[in-house]
C-alpha cells in the first residue's frame, strides 16, 4: 500500500487522493454490483471517516445500509453517504435550474458542494421563457463565488447568467427534453457555444462534477486554497 | 403552357404560383449558371413585371445587369431584384439579430418581407449576453404581428423573445459560430428545443423562408388574407 | 407574488403569462411526480379557472382526478385538462397527417388549438404515396388560416402542402419510422429543407407547439390580435 | 493475364468484367492523376473498342484528348468517353429531376444508361413544390421500365413517383441544398424512409450507379437478360 | 369512394392501388392498435380476397385470428396474411444472408416476393468471413433475375455479390451488430458506398421493400410488365 | 461437405476454419435462439473436441447445459465453453482496465486469449485519474508481447500505455460512460486519435476480438506462427 | 446611452460590461468587415483606454493600424490589442499544451489572462505519449490557482492533469487532428467524459474563453473578487 | 536534458523514445511552420543519425532541403526523410489496397515499415468488386507476418482478408469516397464491425500507424522483440 492505493482485487482505492487533491475519493455507484459496492463503502469509510457516492439505486442503498446502518440516502439526488456531523459550510455557491425537471441534477451538484464544505443557495425554475422570475433573484445570484447553471432543452440559462454575473458560471446540461433536445446534447452544445463570457461546462447530467469544481473555486475565493 | 408553367427546357417556371399562393416565384441564384440565370430573370420579369432572387453573387449580378440594366443588388443580403416602384408597405414585422454577424441573414429576411409588401422594423445586436440591450427595445418588438429572431451560436434569442411577446416568433438559426456551434446546427436545435411557446423555425441561414412566412402572417393580421 | 409568479418551492408558476402573451401557462406532464403535478393543477385551476396539460400518463390522470374530479383525459392525445364550458371556436385551422401513426401528435395539436379557441378541421391519412387522397381534399385545406402538416418517415407532406396553399404551413415531424427514419430526424430535416415556401417547423412530436403557433396565426387572421 | 485482369502496376484492369457482368469496366476519373488516367483509357479502349469514364475534369479531358483525339467530353455530366458509332438504344428509362440543380447528376445517369444501350426520356424540374408540373407528365413517366428520381433538399420526388408508377424507382439523392439539407443526407434518408413502395436508392450524387442498375432492369424488361 | 380510397375515419384505404401499381395495399402492422388493425384486415380482405401485413406481433395475430380464422402467422418473418390458394410462382429471385441473425429480415423479403408471385431461392449464412461458402453457391445465385443481399455488421456481402453477378442486387442492411455496427447504419453506408456496380439499397431491416422491388424486376424479366 | 463447411440448414458451420486460420470457429451467442444454439454447440464440439462462445445469457447456458452437461459458464465475461483439459498457456499478454466497470470486457478478452493458449496477466483499475496506480505496475506490463487496454469514458489508458511500452497495444473501448461518453464512441475515437504509436483498436466492447488478435501476436512472438 | 450600450447602428457596444462583470468588452474579429472593425476598435479604445480582440487577420491588423498606430498584433495567437502600459500581473495560471500544434490556442488563452491581469506560466508539448515530460513539471503546474489544459487529438492531457492537481482544470479541446479526431470533437468529448475530478471544458479552440474564466478564478484566489 | 527530452522551447523532443520503445521519434509534418520543422529535423538527425517525417508538403521539403541537402521526399507518400544507407529489411509485411486511390496511404504504411527495418510486399488494386484479382494473390498474402489492408468506400477488403489469412490484419480506412462514404468513416466503421477475426484498425488515412504496429508484430515474429 505504499503505492498510495489500497488494492481490493477488483478495485484499487485511491487512498492518496485526499492528500493529493484535497478531496477524498467519491464512489460512482451506478452499475456497481452490490457486493463490491459494500466493500468499497466499508473501506473508504474506514480510511476517511466518511464516504460519499452518487447515482445510487434504492437497492444499493439497502445493501449498504445492511452493513453500515448510519448511511443516508436522498431519493432526488440519488446520493448515498455517511457524512461527518460537524461540517461548517463556508463561502457562497449559487445552484440554479431552468425548470423543475432539472432539480435532481441540481441537487447532486448542491449536495456534493455541501459535502465538501461549501455553502449553497438554491434558485430553481428560473428559465428564460419567463425572464421576470430570473430578474427577481439576479442580484442574489451575483453574490456567489461560483454559479452553477443546470438546464436541459435549449440550455439558454447559462448564457443569460453568464451575461449577468462577474464570477465563473459552470454549466450543467441535463438530458431533459425530447426530439432534437433529447439526451442533453443540444443543451451541452448551446452552453459550449455561448456568446457570454465566463462559462465552462461539464458533461450532461454531471451535477457531481459541477459541485466539485464549484467547491474548488469557492475554497480559493474563501482564501483557503482548494485543499480543506 | 396551359399546364400553368413555362418550359424553358432546362427549367419549368411556375407561372401559376402567384395566382395559387399570392407570391410570385422567387429565384434561388446560388449555383445557377449565368446563362440560365439571365434567361430565368428575363422570363420572370416579363411575366410578373418584377423579379426577386436570393443568394446572388456579384458575377451573377453583372451578368444579369448586362441584359436587365434596371436590376439592383444588395451586397449584404445578396438579393438581386427588379422591384416595382409603387410598393406600399403595411403591417409590422420585427427582424431581430443576436449579433452583428447575423445581419446578412436578417437582411435577406427583411428585404424579402419588404418585397412582398410588409413593413419591417429592425432590431440588431440584441443578444442575451447583454440583456439590457434587449430589454430596452422589448416593447417595440412586442407590437409586431410577427417577430423574426436571427441568431447563431447558442441561438438563445428565439427563446427569450418567445417568452416576451404574444405573436408568433420565427427562428432563423445562422451558421455563425465555431467548434460545436459551427454550421448552425446548435442554434437550430436550441430553437427547436425552446422552452418558450409560439416559436417555429426555418432552415439554417434561411432568411428568405422566414421573411416569406412572416409576410403570410402579417398579411393575415392586416386582414387581407395571404394573397396581396 | 408581485414578481408575476407564484412560488410553490419546487416550481415558480408563471401567473403573469396570460396577461403577457394571451395564453395561460400549460403543463408538460411527462416526468413530473404525481404529488407535484396535483399541486400545479390545483394552483393553475384556481388562478385561471381552467388548466391544460400535455403528455400525461393514465397514472397521472388518476392522481389528478382524485383531487380534481372534473378533470378529463384523452388517451390518444394524452391531454389532461379542465376546460371552461362556454368556449366559442373561431377561425379555421387545418390539421393534416400523412398516416394513421401520426394521429396522436395531430390530436395534441388539434386539441391545443381548440382549447385556445381555434376551430379545427382534420384531414388524416393523406400521405404522398397515394396522392389522390390528398388531391380530393386539397381545396378544403387551402381555406384554412393555418395548416398543420404532421408526418413521420420522409415527411414529404409538408412540402406538398406548402406548394398547394397560400397560408402558412407548420410542419410537425413525428418519430414514426424505423431505420434511418427512426426518431423523426429525417422528417424534421426534410421539412426544414423543403423546396416549398411558407413552411416553418417545430420540434419532433411537438403537436402542442404547432397548435399554439397556429392559434396565434388564426387569432391574427380573425382580427383579434393574438391575445384572446 | 489468365487471371482475368491486366496488371498496369498501379492498377489491375478488370478485363473479365464484360463477360462476367455484361458491362465493360467504367473509369471513376475523379482524383486520378492524368498520367495514369491516360494509360487506363488507352488500355480499356484497346481491349473494348470503347471507353467510358465519369467525374472527369476539363484538365483530364485535355490530357486524354492529346492521346486519344476522338474522346468526347460533356461539361454538364462530366462524362469522358469514346463511344461506338452504331449504338441502338432500346427500352424505356425515365430520368426525372426535382430542380434544375439536379441536372448534372441526372445527365450522368441518363448518359450512362445510353452508353449501355438504354433509351432514355428526360423529365426535368418537376419537383413537388409545383405538383401540376409533375402531374402533366405523370402518364409518360409511368410507361418506363424503370424510373430514376434525382432530387436534393427534402428528396420528396422519389416518394411521390413511387406512389404513381408500377415499375421500379431508383432514387438518387443529390448534394443540392444547404443547412440541414447540405451534402445530400437529408434527401438520402428521406428516400430510404419513403412511405411508397418500389423505391431503392443509391449513394448521394451517384448518377452513374442509378444509370447502371436502370440499364440492368431495362435489359431484363426488354427480354435480353442483363448482358447485352 | 369514387376518389379511389375507402375512408374508415381513422384511415383511408388505397383501394385503387392494385389497379395503379399492380400490387394491392400491404399493412405495416407495427404500432397499430388491434381494434383498428382488425378493421383494416377485414376491409382489405373483402376488397382484394387476400391480405398481407408485415411486422405483426403475436398479440396482433391473435386479435385478427379471432375475427378472420383463416389468417396465418410466421414467427420468423412476423408476416400475418390470408393468401389465395392458387398462386403460381414464376421467375427467379435469390435471397442471400451474411449470417443467421439476418434470416428474419430475409424471410420478410422472401415471403413478400412469394406473396406477389415470385419464385424465391434462399442462400443463407454465406458471409465474407468464410468466402468458400459463398463461392460454392455463386453460380446458382447468378441465375436469378434479381439478388437480395441481406447483411448486418459491415455489410460486405452486397459488394461481393455485386461483383459476381450480372443482374441487379438489392442490398438490405440489417440492424444486427454492436458498437459502431449497432442499428445497421454501418451496413447501410457500406452498401451505398459499394465499389461494385448494380447495387441499390433499401432502408435498414426493410425486407418488405426489397421483396417488393425484386418482384417488380422479376415480373419485368418474365415479360409480364410489373402488373400481375 | 467438401466445400469446407457443414450445412445445418439455418447455418453453415465453418469446419475449415481451424486449418485455414489456426483458430476454430467461435460462437457469438447473443440473439441466437436456444434451439439453434444447442445444435451449433453440439456440432462444433463434435468436430473440434471443444467449443467456445461469447455473450451468452444464463438462459442459453441452461439450455446448452441440458444437452452438454460439461459446459461451463462465467457470469462476468458471459463466456460459455467446453475447453480441453490439457491446455498449456504460453507467452505473455497483459490485459489492463481503466476502471472496475471495464472488467467484464477485459475478462472476455483474457479468457479468449487463454482458450487459444495464451498466458495472461491482469492489471485492473489503473486508469489515468490516479497515475500512481499505473506507474506501480508499468514495468510488468512492458514485458508482455501484446498489451490489451480496456477503457470507457475518455479512453486515455490506451494512449498512456502506448507511450510506455514497446510492443503492440490493442485498445478496446467500452460502452461505460454517460452523456457524451455513453455507448463508447468517445473512448473509441480517443483511441483511434491517439498521439501514441503502436496502438490499434477493435470495436466497442469487443473483448473477444482483442483477445483473438493478441493471441495471434503472442503466438508469432513465441515463434510458433499464428497457427497452434 | 443611458441603456448601458453605445449604438453604432450595425452594433450595440456593451459599455456597461466592465462595471457589470469586471471585464471590458472584447472583440471577436473573425468575419467582421474592416470598416466596421475599425469603428469598434476606435469606440472601445475611447471608452476604456485599451482594447482587446481575438482571431484577427493580418489584413484586419493593417486596417486598424492605419487608424490606431499603437495597436499591436501577435501572429501566433492572432490577438490584436492596445494594452495599457502599467499592468501588474498577479496570481498564478498554468497554461499547458499536449503538442506544438496546440500553441496558438494556448497563446490566445495565456495572453487573454495576461491582458486581464493574471500571471501566466507556460508548459508546452507535455502530452501523454511521453509522460516523463509531464512528470518533470508536474509540481510547478500544481502550484497554479487554475490550470488550462490545451489538447487536440484524444485530449487525454486534461484527465491526467485533473488527477494530479488540486485546483480547477479548464480543458480546451483543439481542432488539431485528422480522421475521427478532425475538428476537435473527439478531444472535447474526451475532456467532458473525463474520469478525473475538477475539470470543466470550453468550446473547441476557445482559448479566449479559458483565459477569461481562469482569470475569474485567479482573481478570486488572490482575494480580489472577480472584478479588477 | 536528464529528463529524457530535449527542450527546443516550442517543443520537447522525446530523445528517450528509441530506448523506451525501440523506435525513434517520428515527425508529423502537417501544419508545422517551416522554421520550426527545420529545427526539429536538425536536432533529431543529430541525435539519431536519421530522421523520418510524414505528411510533408513540397514547400516543407524545400525548406528542409536548404539546410539538410541529403533529405529525400516521396510525392506519393509525402514522406520526408534522411535514412541510413545500410538498412537490412527482414520479415514479411503485406500491404494491400482495394483501389488505386488508396495507394498514397498504403505507401505511407509501407515506407514506414521499411524505415523501421521491415520487408514489405505490395498488393495493390485487389478490391472485392473483382474477387478474382484478390484470389490470384491470396496465397502470397497469407505468408506475411502481418497484413495491412488499406481501403476506402465500403472497406470490405479488411473483412475478406481477415477470413483468408491466419496472421493479424491491420485495417486502414481511407478518406477515398463520396456521399455517405466521404471522409472515411464508413470504411472505418465497416472494418471495426467486421465479421472476420484478427482485424484491428487504426485511424482514417493513418498509414504511418499501421506501418508502425505491423513493424512491432513483424519484429516479434522474427524473434527480435519489438526493439531493433
PDB file of C-alpha atoms in Angstrom, chain E residues 128-129 131 135 153-154 156 159-160 163 180-181 186 189-190 192-196, chain H residues 128-129 131 135 153-154 156 159-160 163 180-181 186 189-190 192-196:
ATOM      1  CA  UNK E 128     -17.500 -12.947 -46.442  1.00  0.00           C
ATOM      2  CA  UNK E 129     -15.525 -14.145 -43.409  1.00  0.00           C
ATOM      3  CA  UNK E 131     -15.669 -16.932 -48.734  1.00  0.00           C
ATOM      4  CA  UNK E 135     -18.143 -19.490 -53.799  1.00  0.00           C
ATOM      5  CA  UNK E 153     -22.297  -5.601 -39.347  1.00  0.00           C
ATOM      6  CA  UNK E 154     -20.036  -4.398 -42.195  1.00  0.00           C
ATOM      7  CA  UNK E 156     -19.767  -6.531 -47.344  1.00  0.00           C
ATOM      8  CA  UNK E 159     -20.404  -5.597 -52.676  1.00  0.00           C
ATOM      9  CA  UNK E 160     -19.036  -9.084 -53.178  1.00  0.00           C
ATOM     10  CA  UNK E 163     -19.020  -8.031 -58.374  1.00  0.00           C
ATOM     11  CA  UNK E 180     -20.296   1.181 -34.266  1.00  0.00           C
ATOM     12  CA  UNK E 181     -22.233  -1.503 -36.155  1.00  0.00           C
ATOM     13  CA  UNK E 186     -22.668   0.908 -40.925  1.00  0.00           C
ATOM     14  CA  UNK E 189     -23.464   3.129 -45.590  1.00  0.00           C
ATOM     15  CA  UNK E 190     -21.196   0.317 -46.730  1.00  0.00           C
ATOM     16  CA  UNK E 192     -24.370   2.695 -50.512  1.00  0.00           C
ATOM     17  CA  UNK E 193     -20.597   3.215 -50.810  1.00  0.00           C
ATOM     18  CA  UNK E 194     -20.083  -0.058 -52.629  1.00  0.00           C
ATOM     19  CA  UNK E 195     -17.288  -0.273 -55.152  1.00  0.00           C
ATOM     20  CA  UNK E 196     -19.408  -2.761 -57.110  1.00  0.00           C
TER      21      UNK E 196
ATOM     22  CA  UNK H 128     -13.748  -7.028 -53.685  1.00  0.00           C
ATOM     23  CA  UNK H 129     -15.697  -5.888 -56.768  1.00  0.00           C
ATOM     24  CA  UNK H 131     -12.631 -11.027 -56.390  1.00  0.00           C
ATOM     25  CA  UNK H 135      -7.832 -14.742 -55.247  1.00  0.00           C
ATOM     26  CA  UNK H 153     -15.544   3.392 -49.683  1.00  0.00           C
ATOM     27  CA  UNK H 154     -17.137   0.323 -48.018  1.00  0.00           C
ATOM     28  CA  UNK H 156     -14.731  -4.667 -47.307  1.00  0.00           C
ATOM     29  CA  UNK H 159     -13.065  -8.434 -43.735  1.00  0.00           C
ATOM     30  CA  UNK H 160     -12.337 -10.594 -46.755  1.00  0.00           C
ATOM     31  CA  UNK H 163     -11.288 -14.524 -43.374  1.00  0.00           C
ATOM     32  CA  UNK H 180     -22.026   8.652 -47.263  1.00  0.00           C
ATOM     33  CA  UNK H 181     -18.565   7.229 -47.932  1.00  0.00           C
ATOM     34  CA  UNK H 186     -17.943   4.276 -43.493  1.00  0.00           C
ATOM     35  CA  UNK H 189     -16.945   1.546 -39.146  1.00  0.00           C
ATOM     36  CA  UNK H 190     -17.085  -1.365 -41.575  1.00  0.00           C
ATOM     37  CA  UNK H 192     -14.492  -2.178 -36.820  1.00  0.00           C
ATOM     38  CA  UNK H 193     -17.749  -4.101 -37.394  1.00  0.00           C
ATOM     39  CA  UNK H 194     -16.031  -6.836 -39.342  1.00  0.00           C
ATOM     40  CA  UNK H 195     -17.463 -10.328 -39.141  1.00  0.00           C
ATOM     41  CA  UNK H 196     -13.914 -11.664 -39.559  1.00  0.00           C
TER      42      UNK H 196
END
